[in-house]
Short mmCIF file of C-alpha atoms and ligand atoms in Angstrom, two decimals:
data_model
loop_
_atom_site.label_atom_id
_atom_site.label_comp_id
_atom_site.label_asym_id
_atom_site.label_seq_id
_atom_site.Cartn_x
_atom_site.Cartn_y
_atom_site.Cartn_z
CA MET A 1 -129.35 152.70 107.08
CA ASN A 2 -126.38 154.42 108.62
CA TYR A 3 -125.06 154.08 112.14
CA ILE A 4 -126.85 157.11 113.53
CA ARG A 5 -130.18 156.00 112.13
CA VAL A 6 -129.69 152.53 113.57
CA VAL A 7 -129.04 153.90 117.00
CA VAL A 8 -131.90 156.40 116.81
CA PHE A 9 -134.24 153.75 115.46
CA SER A 10 -133.16 151.35 118.18
CA ILE A 11 -133.70 153.90 120.88
CA VAL A 12 -137.16 154.72 119.59
CA ILE A 13 -138.22 151.11 119.16
CA CYS A 14 -136.32 149.28 121.87
CA GLY A 15 -135.32 151.84 124.43
CA SER A 16 -131.57 152.12 124.81
CA TRP A 17 -129.87 149.54 122.71
CA SER A 18 -126.14 149.36 122.98
CA ILE A 19 -123.98 148.18 120.13
CA GLU A 20 -123.39 144.97 122.05
CA GLN A 21 -127.02 144.04 121.59
CA LEU A 22 -126.56 144.16 117.83
CA LYS A 23 -124.95 140.74 118.10
CA PHE A 24 -126.63 137.49 117.15
CA PRO A 25 -126.52 134.97 120.00
CA PRO A 26 -123.64 132.45 119.72
CA SER A 27 -126.12 129.60 119.25
CA PHE A 28 -127.90 131.35 116.34
CA MET A 29 -127.66 129.16 113.21
CA PHE A 30 -126.86 130.93 109.96
CA GLY A 31 -127.49 128.96 106.82
CA ALA A 32 -128.47 128.94 103.18
CA ALA A 33 -131.21 127.02 101.43
CA SER A 34 -131.88 125.23 98.15
CA ALA A 35 -134.32 122.69 96.71
CA ALA A 36 -133.80 119.49 94.75
CA TYR A 37 -135.49 120.36 91.45
CA GLN A 38 -133.89 123.79 91.43
CA VAL A 39 -130.28 122.61 91.83
CA GLU A 40 -129.78 118.88 91.37
CA GLY A 41 -130.25 118.28 87.65
CA GLY A 42 -129.62 114.59 86.88
CA TRP A 43 -133.30 114.38 86.04
CA ASN A 44 -132.92 110.88 84.58
CA ALA A 45 -129.66 109.85 86.24
CA SER A 46 -129.46 106.22 87.30
CA ASP A 47 -132.91 104.86 88.15
CA LYS A 48 -134.56 108.16 89.15
CA GLY A 49 -138.30 108.32 88.55
CA ILE A 50 -139.98 111.20 86.74
CA SER A 51 -141.43 114.09 88.71
CA MET A 52 -144.40 116.16 87.67
CA TRP A 53 -142.09 119.14 87.08
CA ASP A 54 -139.92 117.03 84.73
CA LYS A 55 -142.99 116.07 82.75
CA PHE A 56 -144.79 119.41 82.65
CA LEU A 57 -141.75 121.40 81.60
CA HIS A 58 -140.71 118.87 78.96
CA ASP A 59 -144.20 119.03 77.50
CA ARG A 60 -144.81 122.73 77.89
CA PRO A 61 -141.52 124.71 77.75
CA GLU A 62 -143.49 127.86 76.96
CA LEU A 63 -144.56 128.00 80.62
CA VAL A 64 -141.06 129.13 81.60
CA ALA A 65 -139.72 132.62 80.81
CA ASP A 66 -136.56 131.29 79.10
CA ARG A 67 -138.18 127.99 78.01
CA ASN A 68 -135.72 126.15 80.22
CA ASN A 69 -136.12 123.48 82.91
CA GLY A 70 -134.32 121.74 85.76
CA ASP A 71 -132.87 118.86 83.71
CA VAL A 72 -129.31 119.94 84.51
CA ALA A 73 -129.83 123.04 86.70
CA CYS A 74 -126.68 123.52 88.86
CA ASP A 75 -125.81 119.86 88.38
CA SER A 76 -125.57 119.43 92.13
CA TYR A 77 -126.27 115.76 91.61
CA HIS A 78 -122.66 115.56 90.41
CA LEU A 79 -121.20 118.71 91.99
CA TRP A 80 -122.34 118.24 95.59
CA ARG A 81 -118.76 118.38 96.88
CA ARG A 82 -118.44 121.91 95.54
CA ASP A 83 -121.77 122.80 97.20
CA ILE A 84 -120.42 121.67 100.55
CA GLN A 85 -117.23 123.61 99.92
CA MET A 86 -119.30 126.77 99.31
CA CYS A 87 -121.17 126.23 102.58
CA GLU A 88 -117.81 125.96 104.25
CA GLU A 89 -116.45 129.08 102.52
CA LEU A 90 -119.44 131.01 103.81
CA GLY A 91 -118.96 129.61 107.31
CA LEU A 92 -122.54 128.30 107.43
CA ASN A 93 -123.85 126.56 110.51
CA MET A 94 -126.70 124.98 108.58
CA TYR A 95 -127.57 124.00 105.00
CA ARG A 96 -131.16 123.47 103.97
CA PHE A 97 -131.78 121.20 100.98
CA SER A 98 -134.63 118.98 99.86
CA ILE A 99 -134.87 115.34 98.92
CA SER A 100 -136.30 114.44 95.55
CA TRP A 101 -139.09 111.92 96.13
CA PRO A 102 -138.72 110.27 92.69
CA ARG A 103 -134.94 110.09 93.09
CA LEU A 104 -135.25 108.11 96.30
CA LEU A 105 -138.42 106.18 95.44
CA PRO A 106 -138.51 105.91 91.63
CA SER A 107 -142.02 104.41 91.60
CA GLY A 108 -143.29 106.90 94.18
CA TYR A 109 -143.87 104.03 96.63
CA PRO A 110 -141.54 102.37 99.15
CA ASN A 111 -141.55 99.07 97.26
CA TYR A 112 -138.17 100.01 95.79
CA ILE A 113 -135.52 102.36 97.18
CA SER A 114 -132.92 103.64 94.75
CA GLU A 115 -129.42 102.78 95.91
CA ASP A 116 -127.92 105.73 94.03
CA GLY A 117 -130.59 108.09 95.30
CA LYS A 118 -130.00 106.93 98.84
CA ASN A 119 -126.24 107.35 98.53
CA TYR A 120 -126.49 110.79 97.00
CA TYR A 121 -128.20 112.14 100.12
CA ASN A 122 -125.97 110.09 102.42
CA ASN A 123 -122.93 111.71 100.85
CA LEU A 124 -124.40 115.16 101.13
CA ILE A 125 -125.42 114.73 104.75
CA ASP A 126 -122.13 113.14 105.79
CA GLY A 127 -120.11 115.71 103.88
CA LEU A 128 -121.90 118.57 105.61
CA LEU A 129 -121.57 117.02 109.04
CA GLU A 130 -117.84 116.48 108.49
CA LYS A 131 -117.55 120.23 108.12
CA GLY A 132 -119.66 120.87 111.18
CA ILE A 133 -122.67 122.04 109.15
CA GLN A 134 -126.14 120.92 110.28
CA PRO A 135 -128.34 119.59 107.50
CA LEU A 136 -131.90 120.95 107.56
CA VAL A 137 -133.81 118.58 105.30
CA THR A 138 -137.03 119.36 103.45
CA ILE A 139 -138.74 116.10 102.64
CA TYR A 140 -140.85 117.57 99.86
CA HIS A 141 -140.26 120.72 97.82
CA PHE A 142 -142.81 120.61 94.97
CA ASP A 143 -141.48 117.63 92.94
CA LEU A 144 -144.19 114.97 93.21
CA PRO A 145 -143.53 111.68 91.38
CA LEU A 146 -145.51 111.74 88.14
CA SER A 147 -146.95 108.32 88.98
CA LEU A 148 -148.77 109.89 91.93
CA GLN A 149 -149.83 112.98 90.02
CA ASP A 150 -151.43 110.64 87.49
CA LEU A 151 -153.59 109.32 90.32
CA GLY A 152 -154.80 112.78 91.30
CA GLY A 153 -151.74 113.98 93.21
CA TRP A 154 -152.40 116.32 96.11
CA ALA A 155 -156.16 116.38 95.47
CA ASN A 156 -156.44 112.63 96.16
CA PRO A 157 -156.92 112.00 99.92
CA LEU A 158 -154.67 108.90 99.63
CA VAL A 159 -151.73 111.23 99.10
CA ALA A 160 -151.45 111.77 102.87
CA ASP A 161 -150.56 108.07 103.27
CA TRP A 162 -148.32 108.01 100.21
CA PHE A 163 -146.43 110.93 101.70
CA ALA A 164 -146.22 109.34 105.15
CA ASP A 165 -144.80 106.15 103.57
CA TYR A 166 -142.18 108.19 101.76
CA ALA A 167 -141.36 110.19 104.91
CA GLU A 168 -140.92 106.96 106.83
CA VAL A 169 -138.26 105.82 104.35
CA VAL A 170 -136.53 109.18 104.62
CA PHE A 171 -136.52 109.11 108.44
CA SER A 172 -135.35 105.50 108.51
CA LEU A 173 -132.37 106.35 106.29
CA TYR A 174 -131.28 109.71 107.64
CA ALA A 175 -132.84 110.51 111.03
CA ASP A 176 -129.76 109.21 112.85
CA ARG A 177 -127.86 112.23 111.50
CA VAL A 178 -130.44 114.88 110.56
CA LYS A 179 -131.83 116.87 113.49
CA TYR A 180 -133.92 119.46 111.68
CA TRP A 181 -136.75 118.44 109.37
CA LEU A 182 -139.35 120.17 107.26
CA THR A 183 -142.03 117.84 105.97
CA LEU A 184 -143.28 120.14 103.20
CA ASN A 185 -142.20 123.40 101.70
CA GLU A 186 -144.79 126.13 101.23
CA PRO A 187 -148.02 124.26 100.82
CA TYR A 188 -149.50 127.59 99.75
CA ILE A 189 -147.53 127.48 96.50
CA GLN A 190 -148.05 123.74 96.23
CA CYS A 191 -151.85 124.05 96.40
CA ASP A 192 -152.90 127.57 95.53
CA GLY A 193 -150.12 127.88 92.95
CA GLY A 194 -150.39 124.29 91.70
CA TYR A 195 -154.15 124.47 91.28
CA GLY A 196 -153.58 127.89 89.74
CA THR A 197 -151.12 128.94 87.06
CA GLU A 198 -147.93 129.24 89.05
CA ALA A 199 -146.72 125.71 89.73
CA ALA A 200 -147.09 122.11 88.59
CA PRO A 201 -149.61 120.59 88.00
CA PHE A 202 -150.99 123.94 86.67
CA LEU A 203 -154.55 122.69 87.05
CA GLN A 204 -156.37 126.02 87.36
CA ASP A 205 -158.99 124.72 89.73
CA ALA A 206 -159.14 127.55 92.22
CA MET A 207 -162.61 126.76 93.51
CA LEU A 208 -162.11 123.13 94.49
CA GLY A 209 -158.64 121.74 93.76
CA ARG A 210 -156.68 124.19 95.87
CA TYR A 211 -158.86 123.54 98.91
CA LEU A 212 -158.78 119.73 98.57
CA CYS A 213 -155.02 119.96 98.30
CA ASN A 214 -155.00 122.32 101.30
CA LYS A 215 -156.62 119.75 103.57
CA ASN A 216 -154.57 116.85 102.21
CA VAL A 217 -151.23 118.56 102.79
CA LEU A 218 -152.17 119.25 106.40
CA LEU A 219 -152.97 115.57 106.92
CA ALA A 220 -149.82 114.49 105.08
CA HIS A 221 -147.67 116.71 107.25
CA ALA A 222 -149.40 115.53 110.42
CA LYS A 223 -149.01 111.84 109.58
CA ALA A 224 -145.30 112.28 108.90
CA TYR A 225 -144.88 114.29 112.10
CA ARG A 226 -146.69 111.64 114.17
CA LEU A 227 -144.50 108.96 112.67
CA TYR A 228 -141.36 110.78 113.71
CA GLU A 229 -142.82 111.40 117.13
CA GLU A 230 -143.64 107.74 117.59
CA LEU A 231 -140.57 106.06 116.12
CA TYR A 232 -137.64 108.47 116.14
CA ARG A 233 -138.05 111.33 118.61
CA ASP A 234 -136.85 109.46 121.70
CA LYS A 235 -133.90 108.01 119.90
CA TYR A 236 -132.65 110.96 117.89
CA HIS A 237 -134.15 114.08 119.48
CA GLY A 238 -134.73 115.88 116.19
CA LYS A 239 -137.24 118.65 115.47
CA VAL A 240 -139.91 118.60 112.78
CA SER A 241 -142.05 121.33 111.23
CA LEU A 242 -143.15 122.53 107.78
CA SER A 243 -142.23 125.79 106.11
CA THR A 244 -144.93 128.25 105.24
CA LEU A 245 -144.54 131.06 102.75
CA PHE A 246 -146.10 134.09 104.17
CA PHE A 247 -146.09 137.51 102.59
CA TRP A 248 -146.73 140.04 105.30
CA PHE A 249 -149.85 142.12 104.77
CA LYS A 250 -150.64 145.62 105.96
CA PRO A 251 -153.92 147.46 105.65
CA SER A 252 -154.04 150.27 103.15
CA ALA A 253 -156.06 152.34 105.66
CA PRO A 254 -157.31 151.55 109.19
CA GLU A 255 -160.73 150.52 107.84
CA ASP A 256 -159.01 147.75 105.84
CA GLN A 257 -157.72 145.96 108.93
CA GLU A 258 -160.49 143.37 108.93
CA VAL A 259 -159.98 142.39 105.33
CA THR A 260 -156.23 142.34 105.92
CA ASP A 261 -156.72 139.88 108.80
CA LEU A 262 -158.78 137.69 106.47
CA THR A 263 -156.04 137.92 103.84
CA ILE A 264 -153.49 136.77 106.41
CA ASP A 265 -155.73 133.81 107.19
CA HIS A 266 -156.22 133.04 103.52
CA TRP A 267 -152.47 132.90 102.88
CA GLN A 268 -151.32 131.71 106.21
CA GLY A 269 -154.11 130.58 108.50
CA ARG A 270 -155.34 127.96 106.02
CA TYR A 271 -151.95 126.25 106.33
CA ALA A 272 -151.02 127.14 109.90
CA HIS A 273 -154.09 127.45 112.10
CA ALA A 274 -154.79 123.69 112.11
CA ILE A 275 -151.22 123.00 113.22
CA PHE A 276 -150.12 125.93 115.36
CA SER A 277 -153.28 127.29 117.00
CA LYS A 278 -154.61 126.02 120.31
CA GLU A 279 -158.05 125.12 118.90
CA GLY A 280 -156.92 123.56 115.60
CA GLY A 281 -159.05 123.24 112.46
CA TRP A 282 -159.70 125.96 109.88
CA PRO A 283 -159.60 129.63 110.85
CA ARG A 284 -163.27 130.22 111.73
CA LYS A 285 -164.06 133.58 110.09
CA LEU A 286 -162.36 132.62 106.87
CA GLN A 287 -164.06 129.25 106.82
CA LYS A 288 -167.46 130.93 107.09
CA LEU A 289 -166.69 133.46 104.39
CA LEU A 290 -165.40 130.84 101.94
CA ASN A 291 -168.28 128.52 102.61
CA ASP A 292 -170.76 131.37 102.09
CA ASN A 293 -169.04 132.11 98.78
CA ALA A 294 -169.44 128.46 97.75
CA LYS A 295 -173.13 128.50 98.64
CA LYS A 296 -173.75 131.73 96.73
CA GLU A 297 -172.09 130.20 93.68
CA GLY A 298 -174.33 127.13 93.88
CA TYR A 299 -171.80 124.54 95.11
CA SER A 300 -173.22 121.81 97.30
CA HIS A 301 -169.98 121.32 99.28
CA PRO A 302 -168.17 123.80 101.50
CA ARG A 303 -164.99 125.25 99.99
CA LEU A 304 -162.85 124.14 102.91
CA PRO A 305 -163.37 120.38 103.28
CA PRO A 306 -164.43 119.83 106.90
CA PHE A 307 -162.12 118.07 109.35
CA THR A 308 -163.45 115.28 111.53
CA PRO A 309 -162.75 115.74 115.27
CA GLU A 310 -160.08 112.98 114.97
CA GLU A 311 -158.41 114.81 112.10
CA ILE A 312 -158.35 118.04 114.09
CA GLU A 313 -156.55 116.23 116.89
CA LEU A 314 -154.19 114.47 114.48
CA VAL A 315 -153.01 117.77 113.02
CA ARG A 316 -153.10 120.06 116.04
CA GLY A 317 -149.71 120.65 117.66
CA THR A 318 -147.64 118.82 115.03
CA PHE A 319 -144.65 121.14 115.25
CA ASP A 320 -141.44 121.57 117.19
CA PHE A 321 -140.64 125.02 115.80
CA TYR A 322 -142.13 127.46 113.32
CA ALA A 323 -140.44 127.64 109.91
CA LEU A 324 -141.07 130.91 108.12
CA ASN A 325 -140.31 131.77 104.51
CA HIS A 326 -140.51 135.54 104.21
CA TYR A 327 -139.80 137.63 101.13
CA THR A 328 -141.91 140.76 100.92
CA THR A 329 -144.95 142.71 102.10
CA ARG A 330 -148.17 143.88 100.44
CA ARG A 331 -150.80 146.46 101.24
CA VAL A 332 -154.40 145.28 101.14
CA ARG A 333 -157.66 147.14 100.63
CA ARG A 334 -161.27 146.31 99.84
CA VAL A 335 -162.33 146.79 96.25
CA ARG A 336 -164.22 150.02 95.58
CA LEU A 337 -167.72 150.04 94.15
CA GLY A 338 -167.72 148.50 90.66
CA GLU A 339 -163.98 147.69 90.79
CA PRO A 340 -162.93 144.08 90.01
CA PRO A 341 -160.83 142.24 92.64
CA GLY A 342 -157.09 141.80 92.20
CA LYS A 343 -155.92 139.76 89.26
CA TRP A 344 -153.13 137.66 90.74
CA PHE A 345 -155.64 134.95 90.93
CA PHE A 346 -154.22 132.56 93.48
CA ASP A 347 -153.67 135.23 96.12
CA GLY A 348 -157.17 135.18 97.59
CA SER A 349 -158.27 138.56 96.20
CA ASP A 350 -160.90 136.74 94.18
CA GLU A 351 -162.45 135.24 97.31
CA LEU A 352 -162.04 138.26 99.54
CA ASN A 353 -162.83 141.05 97.07
CA THR A 354 -159.60 142.81 97.69
CA ILE A 355 -156.78 144.52 95.89
CA MET A 356 -153.21 143.87 96.99
CA PHE A 357 -150.46 146.21 96.00
CA LYS A 358 -146.90 147.28 96.66
CA ASP A 359 -146.76 150.46 98.68
CA PRO A 360 -145.39 153.12 96.31
CA THR A 361 -143.01 154.38 99.00
CA TRP A 362 -141.25 151.03 99.29
CA PRO A 363 -138.18 150.53 97.08
CA ASN A 364 -138.72 148.22 94.12
CA THR A 365 -136.66 145.31 92.89
CA SER A 366 -136.27 144.18 89.30
CA ILE A 367 -138.98 141.55 89.83
CA HIS A 368 -142.55 142.81 89.58
CA TRP A 369 -143.94 141.12 92.70
CA PHE A 370 -141.21 142.15 95.04
CA ALA A 371 -140.80 145.41 97.02
CA LEU A 372 -138.50 146.05 99.97
CA TYR A 373 -140.05 146.57 103.38
CA PRO A 374 -137.68 145.06 105.95
CA GLN A 375 -139.82 146.08 108.94
CA GLY A 376 -142.45 143.66 107.61
CA LEU A 377 -140.29 140.76 108.77
CA ARG A 378 -140.16 141.98 112.35
CA GLU A 379 -143.88 142.80 112.32
CA GLN A 380 -144.63 139.32 111.04
CA LEU A 381 -142.41 137.63 113.63
CA ASN A 382 -144.25 139.54 116.33
CA TRP A 383 -147.60 138.53 114.86
CA LEU A 384 -146.56 134.86 114.73
CA ASN A 385 -145.29 134.98 118.26
CA SER A 386 -148.49 136.43 119.65
CA THR A 387 -150.92 134.47 117.45
CA TYR A 388 -149.56 130.95 117.81
CA ASP A 389 -148.02 129.10 120.68
CA VAL A 390 -144.58 128.87 119.11
CA LYS A 391 -141.50 128.63 121.26
CA GLU A 392 -138.93 128.73 118.49
CA ILE A 393 -138.86 130.23 115.00
CA ILE A 394 -136.40 129.51 112.20
CA ILE A 395 -136.49 131.70 109.10
CA THR A 396 -136.10 129.07 106.40
CA GLU A 397 -136.12 131.40 103.38
CA ASN A 398 -135.37 135.07 102.91
CA GLY A 399 -133.64 136.68 99.95
CA VAL A 400 -134.04 138.98 96.99
CA PRO A 401 -134.02 138.36 93.24
CA SER A 402 -132.29 140.35 90.54
CA LEU A 403 -131.94 140.11 86.80
CA ASP A 404 -128.26 141.01 86.92
CA PRO A 405 -125.93 138.01 86.73
CA GLY A 406 -122.97 140.14 87.90
CA LEU A 407 -120.99 139.76 91.08
CA VAL A 408 -121.57 143.24 92.54
CA ASP A 409 -125.04 142.83 94.00
CA THR A 410 -125.57 146.00 95.96
CA GLN A 411 -129.30 145.59 96.43
CA ARG A 412 -128.88 142.05 97.78
CA ILE A 413 -126.26 143.29 100.26
CA GLU A 414 -128.66 145.95 101.48
CA TYR A 415 -131.54 143.45 101.56
CA TYR A 416 -129.69 141.00 103.78
CA ARG A 417 -128.32 143.78 105.97
CA SER A 418 -131.68 145.41 106.55
CA TYR A 419 -133.70 142.18 106.91
CA LEU A 420 -131.16 140.63 109.27
CA GLU A 421 -131.30 143.81 111.31
CA GLN A 422 -135.04 143.24 111.69
CA VAL A 423 -134.33 139.70 112.87
CA LEU A 424 -132.03 141.13 115.52
CA LEU A 425 -134.69 143.61 116.56
CA ALA A 426 -137.23 140.80 116.81
CA ILE A 427 -134.84 138.80 119.00
CA ASN A 428 -134.49 141.91 121.08
CA ASP A 429 -138.32 142.02 121.31
CA GLY A 430 -138.02 138.66 123.08
CA ILE A 431 -138.88 136.38 120.16
CA ASN A 432 -136.88 133.16 120.06
CA VAL A 433 -135.59 133.22 116.48
CA THR A 434 -132.86 130.58 116.46
CA GLY A 435 -131.84 130.31 112.82
CA TYR A 436 -131.90 131.82 109.34
CA THR A 437 -131.29 130.11 106.00
CA ALA A 438 -130.78 132.63 103.20
CA TRP A 439 -132.46 131.93 99.87
CA THR A 440 -130.34 130.91 98.14
CA LEU A 441 -126.88 129.40 98.15
CA MET A 442 -126.43 129.82 94.39
CA ASP A 443 -128.40 130.92 91.34
CA ASN A 444 -130.68 128.09 90.34
CA PHE A 445 -133.78 127.17 88.38
CA GLU A 446 -136.26 129.76 89.60
CA TRP A 447 -139.42 127.90 88.49
CA LEU A 448 -141.37 129.88 85.89
CA SER A 449 -138.67 132.57 85.78
CA GLY A 450 -136.20 129.92 84.60
CA TYR A 451 -132.58 131.02 84.93
CA ILE A 452 -133.44 134.68 84.43
CA ALA A 453 -134.17 135.60 88.05
CA LYS A 454 -131.07 135.31 90.24
CA PHE A 455 -131.29 134.81 93.99
CA GLY A 456 -127.81 133.40 94.58
CA LEU A 457 -125.12 134.33 97.06
CA TYR A 458 -123.00 132.57 94.45
CA ALA A 459 -123.38 133.24 90.74
CA VAL A 460 -123.59 130.16 88.55
CA ASP A 461 -122.39 130.14 84.95
CA PHE A 462 -125.04 128.01 83.28
CA SER A 463 -123.19 128.11 79.96
CA GLN A 464 -120.31 126.07 81.42
CA PRO A 465 -120.56 122.29 81.63
CA ASN A 466 -119.14 122.42 85.17
CA ARG A 467 -121.62 125.13 86.20
CA THR A 468 -118.87 127.31 87.69
CA ARG A 469 -119.92 128.90 90.99
CA THR A 470 -118.44 132.29 91.96
CA PRO A 471 -119.14 134.20 95.17
CA ARG A 472 -120.93 137.51 94.83
CA GLU A 473 -120.19 140.51 97.05
CA SER A 474 -123.24 139.51 99.11
CA ALA A 475 -121.59 136.17 99.87
CA ARG A 476 -118.59 137.97 101.36
CA CYS A 477 -120.88 140.24 103.38
CA TYR A 478 -123.00 137.35 104.63
CA SER A 479 -119.96 135.35 105.64
CA SER A 480 -118.63 138.27 107.65
CA VAL A 481 -121.96 138.54 109.50
CA ILE A 482 -121.64 134.85 110.30
CA ARG A 483 -118.05 135.22 111.42
CA THR A 484 -118.58 138.28 113.59
CA ARG A 485 -122.24 137.61 114.52
CA MET A 486 -122.72 141.30 113.93
CA ILE A 487 -124.13 143.75 111.45
CA HIS A 488 -121.81 146.68 111.35
CA PRO A 489 -123.60 149.88 110.50
CA THR A 490 -121.61 152.38 108.43
CA GLN A 491 -122.29 155.55 106.50
CA ASP A 492 -122.36 153.71 103.21
CA SER A 493 -124.29 150.51 103.36
CA THR A 494 -122.70 149.13 100.20
CA LYS A 495 -119.20 149.29 101.64
CA LEU A 496 -117.74 147.14 104.28
CA ASN A 497 -120.67 147.28 106.57
CA TYR A 498 -120.10 143.62 107.19
CA VAL A 499 -116.40 144.16 108.07
C1 BGC B 1 -139.71 128.70 97.15
C2 BGC B 1 -138.44 128.58 96.36
C3 BGC B 1 -138.33 129.75 95.38
C4 BGC B 1 -138.31 131.03 96.18
C5 BGC B 1 -138.14 132.29 95.35
C6 BGC B 1 -140.07 130.10 97.53
O1 BGC B 1 -141.40 130.30 97.26
O2 BGC B 1 -139.66 127.82 98.24
O3 BGC B 1 -138.43 127.35 95.73
O4 BGC B 1 -137.25 129.65 94.54
O5 BGC B 1 -139.50 131.16 96.90
O6 BGC B 1 -139.20 132.50 94.49
#
């Protein structure tokens, strides 16, 4: 978008908007994000336990596009100093990474804490803080210890206590230095993907498993949050939340608004309403619809396992900020007579009788599920702000994939420019967005897309033993936004619009 369009757009949307207002506030935290299994490697280093991802991808390499896995990944387990250096080169205020549960607790339980695991994260945290970079720590990003998966994993109600025990160890080791915490990353992918075909444990139990997991992750998060509240909040003054992945959804036509609202609740409300709404519990309309579906299909139990009143109270209000992972937007419509619902089976279309699709007017990316609609981010931030009682929002993932390993990543530059512009507009709408961690610091193991899909600000050469990291053009652009706190509109968005 060129300068004139920015100004015109700003005038239309926000009234008069001087160039000064295009600045991010001085306290705004710019960051980048990663996750343990995707970058660390060292899958059997020292006394690390085995995670379910280790096991599933060793046994079934065909699940991954390039038949690869995270055994070595970016080798951050050994190259963490270089990772910190990259954060410094970019001028980041914050770095989001996750802790590997089996690295810290090889058995899955707190009976034994790995000394090497503990030190690895100590080094990373201390190294970041030395450079003035805030660590934002995700306690769990998909890599459950296999020992716990063997006992039913996230479908076993005991998992909430197993997780709280693990979180307690993490807080006891690092809460003196870490001020921003995410208990869990994207429970939607964890449950709907994990009890589908998209993520470990690949159990394909969409009718029961994903909903059992859904309730258990809410309880796990709440127990960890309460623990922090009770034992660490007064001492360390940190903030705790969980990150939710949330595609934004727009109706295909005005008559599809109702089904779009249900879709939002299916993706988002199932993981957010219990925590962030005033009333707590499941989103009512969706709960009724899913339970009616279960009845019609002859199940004797409701799809969404009921909460007891005590559980509702345990979970309600367990947040200090909202953590949003936003990538893209979809249109939604009801199926037409005789038409089957959408095929992407964990997206809720099966339950809601809908079709979701990319609007044909939105630019495409090289990845099939991903279209560009930057305004969706601002619309979603406004929706969050008016739907839940959130006082602060941090965008904990946002980024775009490509298949091109090269360093000139024009589409990524435009993606960050246009999405960050929407963040600025949302701040200008009065929404308290206080931080943004770009996904991702460097190319890494992109789950079932292996090393084929690239999201990195830095390119990684996976053929080299030292996994050489080289900044892309987008890294230079992002670092100039951080330095100047500004997006500089120009005629040609690929050139120097970041100074
Ligand atoms: C996950 C990341 C993933 C990214 C891009 C998010 O769903 O948290 O682990 O790499 O999206 O697909």
